[in-house]
Structure formats: structure tokens, C-alpha cells
């Protein structure tokens, strides 16, 4: 069956690409993977359709945006029997496969890659790193992003808030200075691993700010300081607080910024 699926994946991708219909696409996938695939209800308007693939105790949820394949699908991988490291590594493999196929039909190849990872034992349980305590939250992650400045802060922040809402992520945005141009921006976000990856992809590829001449531009001065499975913390520290919704706060000093970060356990 697996060999047949590999041979037919190219044909299935061609059929899905030509049809462009979410229902037809899911029907093709269901015919190829009848035991592993199930259609999912769409939980938010950012997705046009979604499906779930299960195998060997692992589950991969794929949400297809309304402009798929022009927009990348959103992935959420879980495997309660495996620790966060195997899940994170497998997620990176799946996300790389999606990115490689940007603009092209990738669902059949994505499902096949997932099944191959499970069959190869990539999601087998592993012990957490020494000295690190991890709670069982393999699907969700926490991330801290530093953005050097925003020339048109009001519009930039509205865009980030909209993305977070579309991707069902929670965020805390801290910034210095006042007016349209702000600096020292720190963004703490929590959400599913695939959602945070999609957020970073948008941040690096879409027009979010303006340059010194007022022309629309992409973000080129952002850095990911930290990205980890939700609930990860070291002895002597506490886990990060669960964020809800979106909040933006101005700080007047580095000490005030650090205090705000410490309040949510992300210092």
C-alpha cells in the first residue's frame, strides 16, 4: 500500500492542482489514505478546509488557507507518547517539505512524509535533556521575537495582531518610545508550532512596515531569541504564564521591560 501511495502521489497532486476544489482535494486524499485520514471541521475563518491524519499514536492536523496553495498550509503535529524533541524535529521536517513545495500542491506528499516518519520511528519517545523539566504540551510552543524598530508602528502592530488572530495565537508586544516610530520591540507569542512557523514566514515575506521614504517594505531586522515547547522550564525557574488574546504595552526602561517579561515567565 505504501509503495502504491508513493507512485500515485504525483498523479494525485496533479488532479488536486487541476481541480482546485477543497472537497475534491480531500476526496482524493481520502481515497489514497482511507484508514489514516479524516476531514476536520474548520475552527477559524483563516482556513478553507482541514484534515487530520493519524498513525502509530501520532496525529497531524493540516489546515489549508483559503488561498492554498499560494499560501502555505498550517501544520499541527502531536504525539503524546513522544517527548517534545522528537515532535519538534518531525515538525521541522514536515514544515521544510511544505516550504519546498511553496505555491504547489503538497498535501499528498505531506501525508506520505508524515507516515514515513512514523514508520521510521522518528516519533518514538525520548527522554528530556538533563536538567530540564517538560510538561506534556508537545503541540504548543512559546517564542520571543525581537524587532529592531517600526517606522509606522500603528499599522505594523495592527498587522501583527491580525495575523495572531488568524493563526489562533496569543501575543504580548512590548515597545519603547512613543509616536509612529517605535524601537526595542519584543514580541512574546504562544500557539501551535505550525501557527508560529506561519507567523514567522509572514513576518519575513510580507510588507509590514514603511522605510524612511514612506515606501512599503518587509521586516529585515527581526531575530528569534527563544523558541521552545510550551511549558518548558529549567530548575529554579517557573513555566511561562498562559497568554490570552493580544496585548501591547509600552515600557520606559530596560528594567520595566524585564519586569513585564518576568511577569509572564519569559525573562
C-alpha positions as a LaTeX table, in Angstrom:
\begin{tabular}{lrrr}
\hline
Residue & $x$ (\AA) & $y$ (\AA) & $z$ (\AA) \\
\hline
Unk1 & 0.00 & 0.00 & 0.00 \\
Unk2 & 2.78 & 2.46 & 0.92 \\
Unk3 & 4.65 & 1.80 & $-2.32$ \\
Unk4 & 1.44 & 2.32 & $-4.29$ \\
Unk5 & 0.83 & 5.57 & $-2.41$ \\
Unk6 & 4.28 & 6.83 & $-3.37$ \\
Unk7 & 3.72 & 6.00 & $-7.03$ \\
Unk8 & 0.27 & 7.61 & $-7.12$ \\
Unk9 & 1.16 & 10.76 & $-5.13$ \\
Unk10 & 2.37 & 12.61 & $-8.26$ \\
Unk11 & $-0.84$ & 11.79 & $-10.12$ \\
Unk12 & $-2.96$ & 12.76 & $-7.12$ \\
Unk13 & $-1.14$ & 16.08 & $-6.79$ \\
Unk14 & $-1.79$ & 16.78 & $-10.45$ \\
Unk15 & $-5.51$ & 16.01 & $-10.06$ \\
Unk16 & $-5.80$ & 18.20 & $-6.96$ \\
Unk17 & $-3.92$ & 21.05 & $-8.62$ \\
Unk18 & $-6.17$ & 21.00 & $-11.66$ \\
Unk19 & $-9.41$ & 20.78 & $-9.71$ \\
Unk20 & $-8.61$ & 23.45 & $-7.11$ \\
Unk21 & $-11.63$ & 22.34 & $-5.08$ \\
Unk22 & $-11.08$ & 21.69 & $-1.34$ \\
Unk23 & $-13.79$ & 19.00 & $-1.35$ \\
Unk24 & $-12.27$ & 17.26 & $-4.35$ \\
Unk25 & $-8.79$ & 17.53 & $-2.84$ \\
Unk26 & $-9.96$ & 15.86 & 0.37 \\
Unk27 & $-11.75$ & 13.17 & $-1.62$ \\
Unk28 & $-8.52$ & 12.31 & $-3.44$ \\
Unk29 & $-6.61$ & 12.14 & $-0.16$ \\
Unk30 & $-9.32$ & 10.00 & 1.46 \\
Unk31 & $-9.12$ & 7.56 & $-1.47$ \\
Unk32 & $-5.34$ & 7.30 & $-1.08$ \\
Unk33 & $-5.28$ & 7.09 & 2.72 \\
Unk34 & $-8.68$ & 5.69 & 3.76 \\
Unk35 & $-7.54$ & 4.38 & 7.14 \\
Unk36 & $-5.39$ & 7.30 & 8.23 \\
Unk37 & $-7.26$ & 10.41 & 7.06 \\
Unk38 & $-10.35$ & 12.15 & 8.39 \\
Unk39 & $-11.88$ & 15.50 & 7.47 \\
Unk40 & $-11.83$ & 18.09 & 10.26 \\
Unk41 & $-14.20$ & 20.93 & 10.99 \\
Unk42 & $-12.65$ & 24.32 & 10.25 \\
Unk43 & $-12.13$ & 26.09 & 13.56 \\
Unk44 & $-11.45$ & 29.60 & 12.24 \\
Unk45 & $-12.01$ & 31.62 & 9.10 \\
Unk46 & $-8.34$ & 31.67 & 8.13 \\
Unk47 & $-8.72$ & 28.12 & 6.81 \\
Unk48 & $-10.88$ & 26.91 & 3.94 \\
Unk49 & $-10.61$ & 23.23 & 4.88 \\
Unk50 & $-8.72$ & 20.94 & 7.22 \\
Unk51 & $-7.95$ & 17.27 & 7.64 \\
Unk52 & $-6.41$ & 15.01 & 10.27 \\
Unk53 & $-4.00$ & 12.13 & 9.66 \\
Unk54 & $-3.43$ & 9.52 & 12.39 \\
Unk55 & $-0.81$ & 6.80 & 12.54 \\
Unk56 & 1.06 & 5.00 & 15.31 \\
Unk57 & $-0.24$ & 7.21 & 18.10 \\
Unk58 & 0.71 & 10.42 & 16.25 \\
Unk59 & $-1.69$ & 12.90 & 14.69 \\
Unk60 & $-1.07$ & 15.57 & 12.06 \\
Unk61 & $-3.69$ & 18.27 & 11.55 \\
Unk62 & $-3.42$ & 20.22 & 8.30 \\
Unk63 & $-5.35$ & 23.47 & 7.81 \\
Unk64 & $-5.50$ & 24.75 & 4.25 \\
Unk65 & $-5.79$ & 28.56 & 3.89 \\
Unk66 & $-8.36$ & 29.99 & 1.55 \\
Unk67 & $-5.59$ & 30.86 & $-0.95$ \\
Unk68 & $-3.84$ & 27.48 & $-0.80$ \\
Unk69 & $-1.51$ & 26.56 & $-2.46$ \\
Unk70 & $-0.43$ & 30.20 & $-2.84$ \\
Unk71 & $-0.43$ & 30.33 & 0.96 \\
Unk72 & 1.29 & 27.57 & 2.92 \\
Unk73 & $-0.82$ & 25.11 & 4.93 \\
Unk74 & $-0.78$ & 25.30 & 8.72 \\
Unk75 & 0.51 & 22.15 & 10.44 \\
Unk76 & $-0.06$ & 20.90 & 13.97 \\
Unk77 & 1.69 & 17.69 & 14.99 \\
Unk78 & 1.04 & 15.82 & 18.24 \\
Unk79 & 2.21 & 12.54 & 19.72 \\
Unk80 & 1.53 & 12.11 & 23.47 \\
Unk81 & 3.83 & 9.07 & 23.70 \\
Unk82 & 6.84 & 11.04 & 22.39 \\
Unk83 & 8.66 & 13.88 & 24.11 \\
Unk84 & 8.78 & 17.41 & 22.71 \\
Unk85 & 12.14 & 16.95 & 20.96 \\
Unk86 & 11.02 & 14.17 & 18.56 \\
Unk87 & 7.79 & 16.06 & 17.88 \\
Unk88 & 9.69 & 19.31 & 17.21 \\
Unk89 & 12.18 & 17.54 & 14.91 \\
Unk90 & 9.41 & 15.83 & 12.95 \\
Unk91 & 7.53 & 19.16 & 12.73 \\
Unk92 & 10.61 & 20.80 & 11.21 \\
Unk93 & 10.85 & 18.03 & 8.62 \\
Unk94 & 7.20 & 18.44 & 7.67 \\
Unk95 & 7.45 & 22.24 & 7.58 \\
Unk96 & 10.54 & 22.01 & 5.35 \\
Unk97 & 8.61 & 19.79 & 2.94 \\
Unk98 & 5.79 & 22.34 & 2.84 \\
Unk99 & 8.17 & 25.27 & 2.29 \\
Unk100 & 9.96 & 23.40 & $-0.50$ \\
Unk101 & 6.66 & 22.98 & $-2.32$ \\
Unk102 & 5.56 & 26.62 & $-1.87$ \\
Unk103 & 2.96 & 27.53 & $-4.48$ \\
Unk104 & 2.42 & 23.91 & $-5.47$ \\
Unk105 & 0.04 & 21.16 & $-4.35$ \\
Unk106 & 1.74 & 19.40 & $-1.43$ \\
Unk107 & $-0.93$ & 17.56 & 0.59 \\
Unk108 & $-0.26$ & 14.08 & $-0.80$ \\
Unk109 & 3.48 & 14.38 & $-0.32$ \\
Unk110 & 2.98 & 15.84 & 3.13 \\
Unk111 & 0.81 & 12.93 & 4.29 \\
Unk112 & 3.29 & 10.44 & 2.83 \\
Unk113 & 6.20 & 12.14 & 4.62 \\
Unk114 & 4.28 & 12.02 & 7.91 \\
Unk115 & 3.55 & 8.29 & 7.52 \\
Unk116 & 7.19 & 7.60 & 6.67 \\
Unk117 & 8.37 & 9.49 & 9.77 \\
Unk118 & 6.06 & 7.42 & 11.96 \\
Unk119 & 7.13 & 4.16 & 10.29 \\
Unk120 & 10.81 & 5.06 & 10.74 \\
Unk121 & 10.34 & 5.63 & 14.48 \\
Unk122 & 11.04 & 9.36 & 14.30 \\
Unk123 & 8.31 & 9.96 & 16.87 \\
Unk124 & 9.49 & 7.35 & 19.34 \\
Unk125 & 9.59 & 8.50 & 22.96 \\
Unk126 & 12.85 & 10.11 & 24.09 \\
Unk127 & 13.98 & 11.45 & 27.43 \\
Unk128 & 14.07 & 15.20 & 28.01 \\
Unk129 & 17.52 & 16.89 & 28.11 \\
Unk130 & 19.31 & 16.63 & 31.51 \\
Unk131 & 18.33 & 19.35 & 33.95 \\
Unk132 & 15.22 & 20.32 & 32.02 \\
Unk133 & 11.64 & 19.70 & 33.11 \\
Unk134 & 8.98 & 19.46 & 30.44 \\
Unk135 & 5.23 & 19.28 & 30.90 \\
Unk136 & 3.17 & 17.36 & 28.38 \\
Unk137 & 2.40 & 20.07 & 25.80 \\
Unk138 & 4.01 & 18.79 & 22.58 \\
Unk139 & 1.62 & 20.62 & 20.23 \\
Unk140 & 2.19 & 24.15 & 21.51 \\
Unk141 & 5.26 & 26.38 & 21.59 \\
Unk142 & 6.45 & 29.68 & 23.03 \\
Unk143 & 8.55 & 32.16 & 21.11 \\
Unk144 & 10.26 & 35.51 & 21.74 \\
Unk145 & 10.94 & 37.75 & 18.73 \\
Unk146 & 12.95 & 40.98 & 18.77 \\
Unk147 & 12.11 & 43.62 & 16.15 \\
Unk148 & 14.59 & 46.49 & 15.97 \\
Unk149 & 12.08 & 49.21 & 15.09 \\
Unk150 & 8.75 & 50.04 & 13.46 \\
Unk151 & 8.55 & 53.17 & 11.33 \\
Unk152 & 4.75 & 53.04 & 11.06 \\
Unk153 & 4.03 & 51.43 & 14.43 \\
Unk154 & 0.20 & 51.69 & 14.45 \\
Unk155 & $-0.20$ & 49.93 & 11.08 \\
Unk156 & 2.57 & 47.42 & 11.84 \\
Unk157 & 1.03 & 46.45 & 15.19 \\
Unk158 & $-2.44$ & 46.09 & 13.67 \\
Unk159 & $-0.98$ & 43.71 & 11.09 \\
Unk160 & 0.73 & 41.59 & 13.75 \\
Unk161 & $-2.45$ & 41.46 & 15.81 \\
Unk162 & $-4.48$ & 40.40 & 12.77 \\
Unk163 & $-2.02$ & 37.62 & 11.94 \\
Unk164 & $-2.09$ & 36.37 & 15.53 \\
Unk165 & $-5.90$ & 36.27 & 15.42 \\
Unk166 & $-5.98$ & 34.44 & 12.09 \\
Unk167 & $-3.46$ & 31.86 & 13.31 \\
Unk168 & $-5.13$ & 31.49 & 16.74 \\
Unk169 & $-2.03$ & 32.64 & 18.65 \\
Unk170 & $-1.76$ & 34.75 & 21.80 \\
Unk171 & 0.74 & 37.58 & 21.97 \\
Unk172 & 2.33 & 40.20 & 24.21 \\
Unk173 & 4.05 & 43.05 & 22.36 \\
Unk174 & 6.41 & 45.35 & 24.27 \\
Unk175 & 7.90 & 48.51 & 22.78 \\
Unk176 & 9.86 & 51.63 & 23.68 \\
Unk177 & 9.30 & 55.27 & 22.68 \\
Unk178 & 6.07 & 56.82 & 21.53 \\
Unk179 & 4.59 & 58.14 & 18.30 \\
Unk180 & 4.54 & 56.46 & 14.92 \\
Unk181 & 8.15 & 55.19 & 15.15 \\
Unk182 & 8.97 & 52.83 & 18.00 \\
Unk183 & 12.05 & 50.74 & 18.78 \\
Unk184 & 13.17 & 47.92 & 21.04 \\
Unk185 & 10.14 & 45.80 & 20.17 \\
Unk186 & 9.86 & 42.42 & 21.88 \\
Unk187 & 7.06 & 40.05 & 20.93 \\
Unk188 & 6.15 & 37.05 & 23.09 \\
Unk189 & 3.81 & 34.58 & 21.39 \\
Unk190 & 2.21 & 31.25 & 22.26 \\
Unk191 & 0.41 & 28.92 & 19.89 \\
Unk192 & 0.61 & 25.71 & 17.93 \\
Unk193 & 4.03 & 25.04 & 16.39 \\
Unk194 & 2.75 & 25.30 & 12.84 \\
Unk195 & 0.95 & 28.55 & 13.58 \\
Unk196 & 4.11 & 30.17 & 14.95 \\
Unk197 & 6.07 & 28.98 & 11.92 \\
Unk198 & 3.42 & 30.51 & 9.65 \\
Unk199 & 3.62 & 33.76 & 11.64 \\
Unk200 & 7.41 & 33.93 & 11.18 \\
Unk201 & 7.04 & 33.21 & 7.47 \\
Unk202 & 4.61 & 36.10 & 7.10 \\
Unk203 & 6.87 & 38.40 & 9.12 \\
Unk204 & 9.79 & 37.70 & 6.78 \\
Unk205 & 7.93 & 37.66 & 3.47 \\
Unk206 & 5.08 & 40.19 & 3.59 \\
Unk207 & 5.06 & 44.00 & 3.52 \\
Unk208 & 4.57 & 45.07 & 7.13 \\
Unk209 & 6.26 & 48.49 & 7.52 \\
Unk210 & 7.46 & 51.53 & 5.59 \\
Unk211 & 11.04 & 52.68 & 5.00 \\
Unk212 & 12.47 & 56.16 & 5.64 \\
Unk213 & 10.87 & 57.37 & 2.38 \\
Unk214 & 7.45 & 56.01 & 3.25 \\
Unk215 & 7.60 & 53.08 & 0.84 \\
Unk216 & 6.13 & 49.72 & 1.90 \\
Unk217 & 8.81 & 47.26 & 2.98 \\
Unk218 & 9.40 & 43.84 & 4.54 \\
Unk219 & 10.80 & 43.20 & 8.01 \\
Unk220 & 14.58 & 42.71 & 7.77 \\
Unk221 & 15.67 & 43.41 & 11.36 \\
Unk222 & 13.92 & 40.73 & 13.41 \\
Unk223 & 15.56 & 38.00 & 15.50 \\
Unk224 & 14.11 & 34.92 & 17.21 \\
Unk225 & 15.62 & 34.97 & 20.70 \\
Unk226 & 13.87 & 31.87 & 22.00 \\
Unk227 & 11.60 & 29.15 & 20.69 \\
Unk228 & 10.67 & 26.18 & 22.86 \\
Unk229 & 7.86 & 23.69 & 23.58 \\
Unk230 & 5.17 & 25.22 & 25.76 \\
Unk231 & 5.69 & 24.55 & 29.46 \\
Unk232 & 9.46 & 24.01 & 29.17 \\
Unk233 & 11.44 & 25.42 & 32.07 \\
Unk234 & 14.65 & 24.79 & 33.98 \\
Unk235 & 15.03 & 24.02 & 37.70 \\
Unk236 & 14.76 & 27.20 & 39.73 \\
Unk237 & 12.52 & 28.89 & 37.18 \\
Unk238 & 8.78 & 28.79 & 36.64 \\
Unk239 & 6.93 & 27.97 & 33.42 \\
Unk240 & 5.62 & 30.81 & 31.32 \\
Unk241 & 2.13 & 32.06 & 32.09 \\
Unk242 & $-0.55$ & 31.17 & 29.56 \\
Unk243 & $-1.26$ & 34.21 & 27.38 \\
Unk244 & $-4.71$ & 35.00 & 26.04 \\
Unk245 & $-5.64$ & 37.30 & 23.20 \\
Unk246 & $-3.35$ & 40.18 & 22.23 \\
Unk247 & $-1.80$ & 42.89 & 24.38 \\
Unk248 & 0.60 & 45.74 & 23.51 \\
Unk249 & 2.43 & 47.64 & 26.27 \\
Unk250 & 4.95 & 50.50 & 26.21 \\
Unk251 & 7.93 & 50.39 & 28.57 \\
Unk252 & 10.04 & 53.33 & 29.71 \\
Unk253 & 13.23 & 51.50 & 30.70 \\
Unk254 & 15.05 & 48.20 & 30.34 \\
Unk255 & 14.15 & 47.41 & 33.93 \\
Unk256 & 10.44 & 47.91 & 33.24 \\
Unk257 & 10.70 & 45.75 & 30.10 \\
Unk258 & 12.38 & 42.95 & 32.07 \\
Unk259 & 9.72 & 43.18 & 34.78 \\
Unk260 & 6.98 & 42.76 & 32.15 \\
Unk261 & 8.76 & 39.75 & 30.71 \\
Unk262 & 9.25 & 38.28 & 34.16 \\
Unk263 & 5.53 & 38.66 & 34.87 \\
Unk264 & 4.78 & 36.18 & 32.08 \\
Unk265 & 7.75 & 33.92 & 32.86 \\
Unk266 & 9.70 & 34.73 & 29.69 \\
Unk267 & 12.66 & 36.70 & 31.08 \\
\hline
\end{tabular}
